[in-house]
CSV table of C-alpha atoms in Angstrom, one decimal:
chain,number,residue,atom,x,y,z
A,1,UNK,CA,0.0,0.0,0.0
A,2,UNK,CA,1.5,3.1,-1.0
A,3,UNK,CA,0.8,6.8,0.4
A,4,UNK,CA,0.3,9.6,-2.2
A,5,UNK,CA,-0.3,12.8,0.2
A,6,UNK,CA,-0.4,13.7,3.6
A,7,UNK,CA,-4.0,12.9,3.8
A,8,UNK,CA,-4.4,10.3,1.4
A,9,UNK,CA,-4.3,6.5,1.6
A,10,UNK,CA,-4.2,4.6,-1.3
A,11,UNK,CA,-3.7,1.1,-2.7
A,12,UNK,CA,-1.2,-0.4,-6.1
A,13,UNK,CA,-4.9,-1.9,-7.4
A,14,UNK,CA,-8.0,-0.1,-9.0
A,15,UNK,CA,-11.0,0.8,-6.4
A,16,UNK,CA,-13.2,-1.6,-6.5
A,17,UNK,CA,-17.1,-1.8,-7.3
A,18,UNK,CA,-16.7,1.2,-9.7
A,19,UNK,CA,-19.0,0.0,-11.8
A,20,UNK,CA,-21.4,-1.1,-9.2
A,21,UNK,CA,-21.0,2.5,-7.4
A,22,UNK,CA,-22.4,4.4,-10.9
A,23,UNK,CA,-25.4,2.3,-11.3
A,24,UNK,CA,-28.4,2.5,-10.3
A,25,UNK,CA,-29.5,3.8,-6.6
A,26,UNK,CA,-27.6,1.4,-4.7
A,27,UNK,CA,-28.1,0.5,-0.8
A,28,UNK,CA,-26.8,2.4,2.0
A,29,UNK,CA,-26.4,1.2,5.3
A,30,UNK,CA,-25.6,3.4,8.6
A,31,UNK,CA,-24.5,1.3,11.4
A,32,UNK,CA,-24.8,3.1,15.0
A,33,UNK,CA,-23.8,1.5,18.5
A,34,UNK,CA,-25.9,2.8,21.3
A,35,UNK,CA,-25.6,2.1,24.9
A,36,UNK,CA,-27.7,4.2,27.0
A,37,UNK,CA,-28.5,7.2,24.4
A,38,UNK,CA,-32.5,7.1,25.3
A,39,UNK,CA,-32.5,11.3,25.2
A,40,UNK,CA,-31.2,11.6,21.9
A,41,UNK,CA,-31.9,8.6,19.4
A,42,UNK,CA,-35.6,9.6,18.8
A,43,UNK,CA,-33.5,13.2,17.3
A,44,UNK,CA,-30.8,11.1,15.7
A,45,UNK,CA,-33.2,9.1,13.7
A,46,UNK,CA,-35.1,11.6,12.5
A,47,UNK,CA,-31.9,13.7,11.1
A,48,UNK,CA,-30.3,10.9,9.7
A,49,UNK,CA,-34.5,10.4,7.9
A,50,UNK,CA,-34.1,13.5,6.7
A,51,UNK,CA,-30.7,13.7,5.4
A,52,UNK,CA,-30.0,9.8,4.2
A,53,UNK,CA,-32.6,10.5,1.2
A,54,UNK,CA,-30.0,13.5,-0.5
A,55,UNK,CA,-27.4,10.9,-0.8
A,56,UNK,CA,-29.5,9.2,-3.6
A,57,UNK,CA,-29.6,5.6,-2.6
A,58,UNK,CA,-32.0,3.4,-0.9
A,59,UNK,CA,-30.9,3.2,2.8
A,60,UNK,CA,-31.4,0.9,6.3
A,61,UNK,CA,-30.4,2.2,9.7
A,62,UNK,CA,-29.1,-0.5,11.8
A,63,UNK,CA,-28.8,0.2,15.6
A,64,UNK,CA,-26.9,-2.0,17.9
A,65,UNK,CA,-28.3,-1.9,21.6
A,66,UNK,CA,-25.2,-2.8,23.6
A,67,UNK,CA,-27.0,-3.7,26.7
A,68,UNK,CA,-28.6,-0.4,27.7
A,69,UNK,CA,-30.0,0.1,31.2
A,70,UNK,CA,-32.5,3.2,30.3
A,71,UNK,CA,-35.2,3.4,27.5
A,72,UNK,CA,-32.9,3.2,24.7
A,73,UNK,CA,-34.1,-0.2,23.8
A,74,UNK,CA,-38.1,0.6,24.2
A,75,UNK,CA,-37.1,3.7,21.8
A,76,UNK,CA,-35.6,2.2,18.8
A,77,UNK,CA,-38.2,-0.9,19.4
A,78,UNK,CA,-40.7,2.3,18.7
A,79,UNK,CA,-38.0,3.5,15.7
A,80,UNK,CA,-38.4,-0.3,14.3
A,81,UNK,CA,-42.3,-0.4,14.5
A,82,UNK,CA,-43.3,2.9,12.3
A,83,UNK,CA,-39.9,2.9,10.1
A,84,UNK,CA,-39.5,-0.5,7.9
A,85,UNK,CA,-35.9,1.3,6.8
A,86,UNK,CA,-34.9,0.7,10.8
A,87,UNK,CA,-33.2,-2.6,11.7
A,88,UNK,CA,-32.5,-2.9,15.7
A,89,UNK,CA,-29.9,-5.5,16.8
A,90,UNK,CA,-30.0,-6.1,20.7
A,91,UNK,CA,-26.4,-7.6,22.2
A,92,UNK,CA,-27.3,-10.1,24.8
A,93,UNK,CA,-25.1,-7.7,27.1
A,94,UNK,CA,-22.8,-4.4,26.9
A,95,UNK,CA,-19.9,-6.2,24.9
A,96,UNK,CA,-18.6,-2.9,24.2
A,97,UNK,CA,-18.6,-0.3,21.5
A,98,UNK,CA,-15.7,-2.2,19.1
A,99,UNK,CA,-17.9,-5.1,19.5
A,100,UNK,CA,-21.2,-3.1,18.9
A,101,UNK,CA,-19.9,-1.8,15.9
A,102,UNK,CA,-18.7,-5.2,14.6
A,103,UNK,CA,-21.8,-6.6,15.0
A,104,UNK,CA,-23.7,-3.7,13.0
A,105,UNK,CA,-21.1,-4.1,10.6
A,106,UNK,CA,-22.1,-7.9,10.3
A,107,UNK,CA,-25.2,-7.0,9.8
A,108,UNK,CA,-25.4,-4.4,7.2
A,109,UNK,CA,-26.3,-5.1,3.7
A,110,UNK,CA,-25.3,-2.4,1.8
A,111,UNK,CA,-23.1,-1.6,-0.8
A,112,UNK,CA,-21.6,1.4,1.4
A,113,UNK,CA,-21.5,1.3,5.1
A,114,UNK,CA,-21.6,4.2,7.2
A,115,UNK,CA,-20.1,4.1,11.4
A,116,UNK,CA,-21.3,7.1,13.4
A,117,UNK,CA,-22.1,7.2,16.9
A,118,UNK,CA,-25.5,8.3,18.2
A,119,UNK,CA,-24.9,11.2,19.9
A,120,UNK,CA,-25.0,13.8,16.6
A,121,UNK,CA,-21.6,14.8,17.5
A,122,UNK,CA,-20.6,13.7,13.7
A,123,UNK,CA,-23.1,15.3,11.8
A,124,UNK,CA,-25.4,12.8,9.5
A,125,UNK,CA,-25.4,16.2,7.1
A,126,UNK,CA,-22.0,14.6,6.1
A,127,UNK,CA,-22.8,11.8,4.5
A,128,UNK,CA,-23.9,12.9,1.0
A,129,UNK,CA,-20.6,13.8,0.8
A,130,UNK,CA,-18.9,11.0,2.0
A,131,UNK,CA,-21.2,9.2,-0.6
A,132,UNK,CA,-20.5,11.3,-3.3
A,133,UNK,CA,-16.7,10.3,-2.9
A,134,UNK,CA,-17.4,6.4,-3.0
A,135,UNK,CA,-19.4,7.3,-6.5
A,136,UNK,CA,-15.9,9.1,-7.5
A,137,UNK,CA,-14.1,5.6,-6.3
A,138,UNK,CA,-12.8,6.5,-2.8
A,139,UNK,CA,-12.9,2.8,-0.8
A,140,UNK,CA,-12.8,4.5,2.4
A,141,UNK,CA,-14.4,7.8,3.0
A,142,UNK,CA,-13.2,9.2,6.8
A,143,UNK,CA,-14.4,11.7,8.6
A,144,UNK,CA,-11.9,14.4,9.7
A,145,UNK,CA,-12.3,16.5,12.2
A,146,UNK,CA,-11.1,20.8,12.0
A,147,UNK,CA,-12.7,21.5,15.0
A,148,UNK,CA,-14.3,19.4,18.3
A,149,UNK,CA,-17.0,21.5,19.8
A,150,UNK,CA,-17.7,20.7,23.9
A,151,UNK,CA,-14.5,19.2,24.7
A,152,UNK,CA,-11.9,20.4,27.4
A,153,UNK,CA,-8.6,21.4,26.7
A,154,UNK,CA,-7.1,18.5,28.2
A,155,UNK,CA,-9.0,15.7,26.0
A,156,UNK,CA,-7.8,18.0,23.2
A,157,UNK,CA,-4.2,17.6,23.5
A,158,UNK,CA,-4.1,14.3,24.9
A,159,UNK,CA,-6.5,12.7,22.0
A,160,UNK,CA,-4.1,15.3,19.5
A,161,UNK,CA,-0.9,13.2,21.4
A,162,UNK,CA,-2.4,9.5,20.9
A,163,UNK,CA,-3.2,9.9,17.4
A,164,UNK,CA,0.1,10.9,16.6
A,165,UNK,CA,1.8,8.6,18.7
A,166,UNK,CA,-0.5,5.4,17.5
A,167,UNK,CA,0.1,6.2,13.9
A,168,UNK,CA,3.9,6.3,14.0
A,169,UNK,CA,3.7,2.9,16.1
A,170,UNK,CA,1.6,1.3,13.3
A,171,UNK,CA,2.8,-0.1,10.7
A,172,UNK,CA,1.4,0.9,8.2
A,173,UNK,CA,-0.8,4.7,6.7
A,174,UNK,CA,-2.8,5.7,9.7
A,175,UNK,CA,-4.8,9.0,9.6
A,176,UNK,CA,-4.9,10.9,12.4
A,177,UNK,CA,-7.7,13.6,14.3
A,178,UNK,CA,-10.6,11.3,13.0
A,179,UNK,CA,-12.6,8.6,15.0
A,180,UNK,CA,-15.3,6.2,14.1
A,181,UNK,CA,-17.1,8.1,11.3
A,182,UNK,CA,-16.3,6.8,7.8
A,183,UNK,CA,-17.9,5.3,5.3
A,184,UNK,CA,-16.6,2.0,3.7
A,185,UNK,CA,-17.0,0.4,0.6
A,186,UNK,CA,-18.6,-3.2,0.6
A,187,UNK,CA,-15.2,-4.7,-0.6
A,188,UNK,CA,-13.7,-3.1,2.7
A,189,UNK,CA,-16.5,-4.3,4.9
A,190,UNK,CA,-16.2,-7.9,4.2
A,191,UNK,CA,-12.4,-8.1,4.1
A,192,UNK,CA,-12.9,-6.4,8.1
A,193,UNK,CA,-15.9,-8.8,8.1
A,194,UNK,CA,-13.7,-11.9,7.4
A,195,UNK,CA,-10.8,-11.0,9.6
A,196,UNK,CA,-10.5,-13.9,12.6
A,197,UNK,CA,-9.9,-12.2,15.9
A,198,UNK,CA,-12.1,-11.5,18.6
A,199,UNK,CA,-11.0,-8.5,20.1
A,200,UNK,CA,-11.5,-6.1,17.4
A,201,UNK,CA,-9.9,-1.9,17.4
A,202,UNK,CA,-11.7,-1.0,14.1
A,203,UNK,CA,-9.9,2.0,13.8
A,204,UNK,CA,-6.6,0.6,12.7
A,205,UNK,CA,-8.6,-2.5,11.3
A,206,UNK,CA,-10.2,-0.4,8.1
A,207,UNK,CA,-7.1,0.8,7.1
A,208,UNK,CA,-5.1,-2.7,7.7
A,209,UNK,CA,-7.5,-4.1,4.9
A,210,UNK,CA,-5.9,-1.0,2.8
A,211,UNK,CA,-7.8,0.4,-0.6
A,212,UNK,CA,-7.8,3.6,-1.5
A,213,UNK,CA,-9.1,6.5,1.4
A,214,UNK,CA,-9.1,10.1,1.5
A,215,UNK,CA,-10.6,12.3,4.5
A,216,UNK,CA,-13.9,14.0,4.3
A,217,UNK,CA,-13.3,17.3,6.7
A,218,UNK,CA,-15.8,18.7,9.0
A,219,UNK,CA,-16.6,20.2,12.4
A,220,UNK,CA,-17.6,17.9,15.2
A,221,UNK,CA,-20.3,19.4,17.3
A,222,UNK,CA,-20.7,18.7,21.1
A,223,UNK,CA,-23.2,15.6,22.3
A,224,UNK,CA,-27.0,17.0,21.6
A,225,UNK,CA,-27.5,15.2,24.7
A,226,UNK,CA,-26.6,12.7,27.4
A,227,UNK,CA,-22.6,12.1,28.6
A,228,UNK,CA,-20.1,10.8,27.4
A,229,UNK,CA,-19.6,6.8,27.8
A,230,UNK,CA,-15.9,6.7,27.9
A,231,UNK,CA,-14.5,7.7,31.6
A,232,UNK,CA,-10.7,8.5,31.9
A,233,UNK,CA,-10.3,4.8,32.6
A,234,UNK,CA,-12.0,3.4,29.6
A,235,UNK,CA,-10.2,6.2,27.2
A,236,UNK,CA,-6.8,4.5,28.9
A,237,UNK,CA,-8.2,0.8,28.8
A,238,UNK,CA,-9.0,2.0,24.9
A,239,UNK,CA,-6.2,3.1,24.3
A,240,UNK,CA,-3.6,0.3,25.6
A,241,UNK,CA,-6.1,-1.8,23.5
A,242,UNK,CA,-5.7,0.0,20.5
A,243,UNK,CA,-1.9,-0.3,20.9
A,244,UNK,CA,-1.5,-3.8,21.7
A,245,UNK,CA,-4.0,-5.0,19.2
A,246,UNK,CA,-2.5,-3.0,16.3
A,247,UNK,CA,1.4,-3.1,17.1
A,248,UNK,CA,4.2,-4.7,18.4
A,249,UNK,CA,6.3,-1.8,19.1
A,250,UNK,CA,5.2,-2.1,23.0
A,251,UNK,CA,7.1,-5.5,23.2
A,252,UNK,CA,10.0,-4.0,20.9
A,253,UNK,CA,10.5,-0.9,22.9
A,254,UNK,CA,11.9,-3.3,25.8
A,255,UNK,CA,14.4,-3.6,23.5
A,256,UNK,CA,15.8,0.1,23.6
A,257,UNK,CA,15.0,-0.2,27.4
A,258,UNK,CA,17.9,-2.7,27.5
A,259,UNK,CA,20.1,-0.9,25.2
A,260,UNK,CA,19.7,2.1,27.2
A,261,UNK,CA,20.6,0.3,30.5
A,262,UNK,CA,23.5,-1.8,29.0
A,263,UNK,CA,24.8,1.9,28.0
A,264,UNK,CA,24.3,3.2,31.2
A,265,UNK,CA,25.9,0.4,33.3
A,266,UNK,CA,29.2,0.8,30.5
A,267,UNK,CA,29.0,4.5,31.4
A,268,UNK,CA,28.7,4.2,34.7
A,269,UNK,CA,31.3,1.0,35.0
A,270,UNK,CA,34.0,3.4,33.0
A,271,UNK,CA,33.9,6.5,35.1
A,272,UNK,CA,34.0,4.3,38.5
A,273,UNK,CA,37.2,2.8,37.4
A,274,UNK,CA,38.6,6.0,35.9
A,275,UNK,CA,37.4,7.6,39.3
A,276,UNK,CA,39.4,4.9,41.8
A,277,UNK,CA,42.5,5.4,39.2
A,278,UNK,CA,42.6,8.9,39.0
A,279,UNK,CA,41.9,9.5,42.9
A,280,UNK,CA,44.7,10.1,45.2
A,281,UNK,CA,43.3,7.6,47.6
A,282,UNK,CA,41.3,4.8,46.8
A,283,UNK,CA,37.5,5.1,47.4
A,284,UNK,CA,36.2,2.6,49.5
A,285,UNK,CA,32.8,1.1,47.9
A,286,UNK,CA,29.9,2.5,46.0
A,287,UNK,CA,27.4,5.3,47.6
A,288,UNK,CA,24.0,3.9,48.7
A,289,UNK,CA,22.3,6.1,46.1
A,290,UNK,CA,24.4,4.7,43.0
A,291,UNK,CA,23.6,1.5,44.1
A,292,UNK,CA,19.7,1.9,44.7
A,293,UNK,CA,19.4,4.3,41.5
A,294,UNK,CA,20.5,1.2,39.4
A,295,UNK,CA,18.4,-1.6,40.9
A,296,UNK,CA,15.5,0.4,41.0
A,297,UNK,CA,16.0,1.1,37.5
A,298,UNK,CA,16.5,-2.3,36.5
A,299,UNK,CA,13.4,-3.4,38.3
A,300,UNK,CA,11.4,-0.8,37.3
A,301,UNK,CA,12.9,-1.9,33.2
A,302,UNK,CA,12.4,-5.9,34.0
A,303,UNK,CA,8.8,-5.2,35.7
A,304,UNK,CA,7.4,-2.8,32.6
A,305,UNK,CA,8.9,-5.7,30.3
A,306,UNK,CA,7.1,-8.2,32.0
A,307,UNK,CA,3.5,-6.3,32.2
A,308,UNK,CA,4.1,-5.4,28.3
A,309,UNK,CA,4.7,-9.3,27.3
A,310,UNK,CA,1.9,-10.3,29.8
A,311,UNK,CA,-0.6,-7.8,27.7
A,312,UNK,CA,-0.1,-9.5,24.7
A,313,UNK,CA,-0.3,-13.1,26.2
A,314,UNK,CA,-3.5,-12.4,28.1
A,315,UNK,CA,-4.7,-10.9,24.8
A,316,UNK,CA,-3.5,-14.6,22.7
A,317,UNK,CA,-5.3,-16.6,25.5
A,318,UNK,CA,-8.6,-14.8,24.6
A,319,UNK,CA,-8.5,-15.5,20.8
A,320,UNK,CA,-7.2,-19.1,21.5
A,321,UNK,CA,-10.4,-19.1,24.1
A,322,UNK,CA,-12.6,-18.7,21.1
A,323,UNK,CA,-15.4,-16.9,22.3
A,324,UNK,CA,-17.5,-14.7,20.1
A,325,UNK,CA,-17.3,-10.8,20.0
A,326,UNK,CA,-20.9,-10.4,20.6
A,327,UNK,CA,-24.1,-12.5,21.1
A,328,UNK,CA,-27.2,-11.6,19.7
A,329,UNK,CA,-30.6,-11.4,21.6
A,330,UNK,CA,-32.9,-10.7,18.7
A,331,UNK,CA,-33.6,-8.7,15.8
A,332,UNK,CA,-35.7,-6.5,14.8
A,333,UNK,CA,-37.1,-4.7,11.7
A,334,UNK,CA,-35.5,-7.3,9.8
A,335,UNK,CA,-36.1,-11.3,8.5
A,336,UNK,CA,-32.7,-12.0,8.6
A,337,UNK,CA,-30.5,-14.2,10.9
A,338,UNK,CA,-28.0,-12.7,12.4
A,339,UNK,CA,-24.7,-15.1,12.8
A,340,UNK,CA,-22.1,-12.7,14.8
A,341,UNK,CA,-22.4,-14.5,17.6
A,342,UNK,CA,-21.5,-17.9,16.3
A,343,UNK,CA,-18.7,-16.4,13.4
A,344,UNK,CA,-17.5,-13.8,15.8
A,345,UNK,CA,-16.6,-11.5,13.7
């Protein structure tokens, strides 16, 4: 895969489905995870109504409810029951937005796919542009964002910081300042779709599978309503996932840990015997600090190796466990059956 600008990712090979993408209306399908959003979906489906029909294709909505303790559920149920182009998916359990997402992503028919959350903070107003880009031959259509409305200074910075730091850890083109907006060609979807492991960062997943992207920019706007999901913890738990899952430069950096210390212990070896030969009495032993500045610094070096190899084993013992991503309740809106939670995708 090959990178031909700043902002663009692109594969060797032709976009595929061009063909498909200028005939005829074609199906869209917008995949949204909820857990607890019962104050704003009844607002969320109707913009997405009245926007979805601009982008010129036939169109389903398919909500995931990932095990929602309000009225979320008893909303889209009342979403399903007046609008045939509603599909509701409810997870046997909160499995977790990656996991929520998956499962929509299972689910959708279409010959694009659109991920947004269901808060409004990524405006449905930008998806007739994102779909006017697949109809050019874009694979992956992201959204990035200029500005993010209702967030402190701190999230700023830090998100800013991850992004960067994730992309130069991964090993291959990763865009940066965007989140789980995008829309995705069907080709995309089920290469992500066919991919074996369980725990799933879809993030770096889309643009593993490669194709061509390009960003779509716009503003994000603050949540129409409700809280956010993600506490400090989860953002943290998030991101360690997103690291281990997508790279292996945690387990590599213990590595330059170890060339750093051999260094240090040469260093500090040479100027202790240049010290004793140089002084015009001999020095009797080593200061209590030298000696507790090194073995705290080996320990602390041997312990952080230690928790970044566990991470990654834990992480193998869950795939090798087998256990599906999600499992599905029932479905609504829909005749379909719904096999996530046996192919855990």
């Amino acid at each position: 895969m090959t990178q031909t600008g700043p902002e663009i990712l692109a594969c060797p090979w032709p976009a595929s489905g061009s063909d498909r993408r200028r005939a005829g209306r074609g199906l869209l399908s917008v995949v949204i995870p909820c857990h607890n959003e019962e104050e704003v979906i009844a607002a969320t489906h109707a913009r997405l109504a009245a926007v979805l029909p601009a982008t010129g294709m036939d169109f389903e909505i398919v909500y995931v409810d990932d095990g929602s303790r309000d009225g979320t559920l008893r909303g889209l149920e009342a979403i399903a029951a007046h609008d045939p182009r509603a599909v509701v998916i409810e997870l046997a359990r909160n499995f977790g937005q990656q996991a929520a997402m998956s499962a929509g992503l299972a689910a959708a028919r279409g010959d694009a796919i659109v991920i947004t959350d269901a808060d409004l903070q990524d405006p449905p107003e930008v998806i007739p542009e994102m779909v006017r880009r697949w109809r050019e031959g874009v694979d992956v259509a992201y959204g990035r964002r200029r500005h993010r409305d209702g967030e402190t200074a701190f999230k700023l910075v830090t998100a800013s910081l991850f992004h960067r730091l994730f992309a130069s850890l991964i090993p291959y083109p990763m865009p940066v300042d965007t989140g789980d907006f995008k829309l995705i060609d069907r080709a995309v979807a089920d290469a992500v779709n066919a991919l074996p492991e369980k725990r799933r960062y879809l993030r770096s997943l889309v643009p593993w599978a490669g194709f061509r992207h390009e960003p779509v920019w716009y503003d994000r706007h603050a949540r129409a309503a409700g809280t956010t999901k993600y506490s400090p913890w989860k953002l943290l738990k998030l991101a360690g996932d997103a690291l281990v899952l997508s790279s292996d430069a945690p387990v590599r950096l213990t590595w330059v840990a170890a060339a750093g210390l051999g260094a240090i212990g040469i260093v500090s070896g040479s100027m202790a015997i240049v010290a004793q030969l140089t002084a015009a009495a001999p020095r009797p032993g080593v200061s209590l600090a030298a000696v507790t500045a090194v073995v705290a610094t080996v320990a602390a070096v041997q312990t952080a190796a230690v928790a970044i190899v566990g991470e990654y084993v834990v992480r193998a013992y869950r795939e090798a466990q087998g256990r599906p991503t999600w499992v599905v309740r029932r479905t609504l809106g829909r005749e379909r059956a719904t096999t996530g939670s046996s192919r855990a995708a």
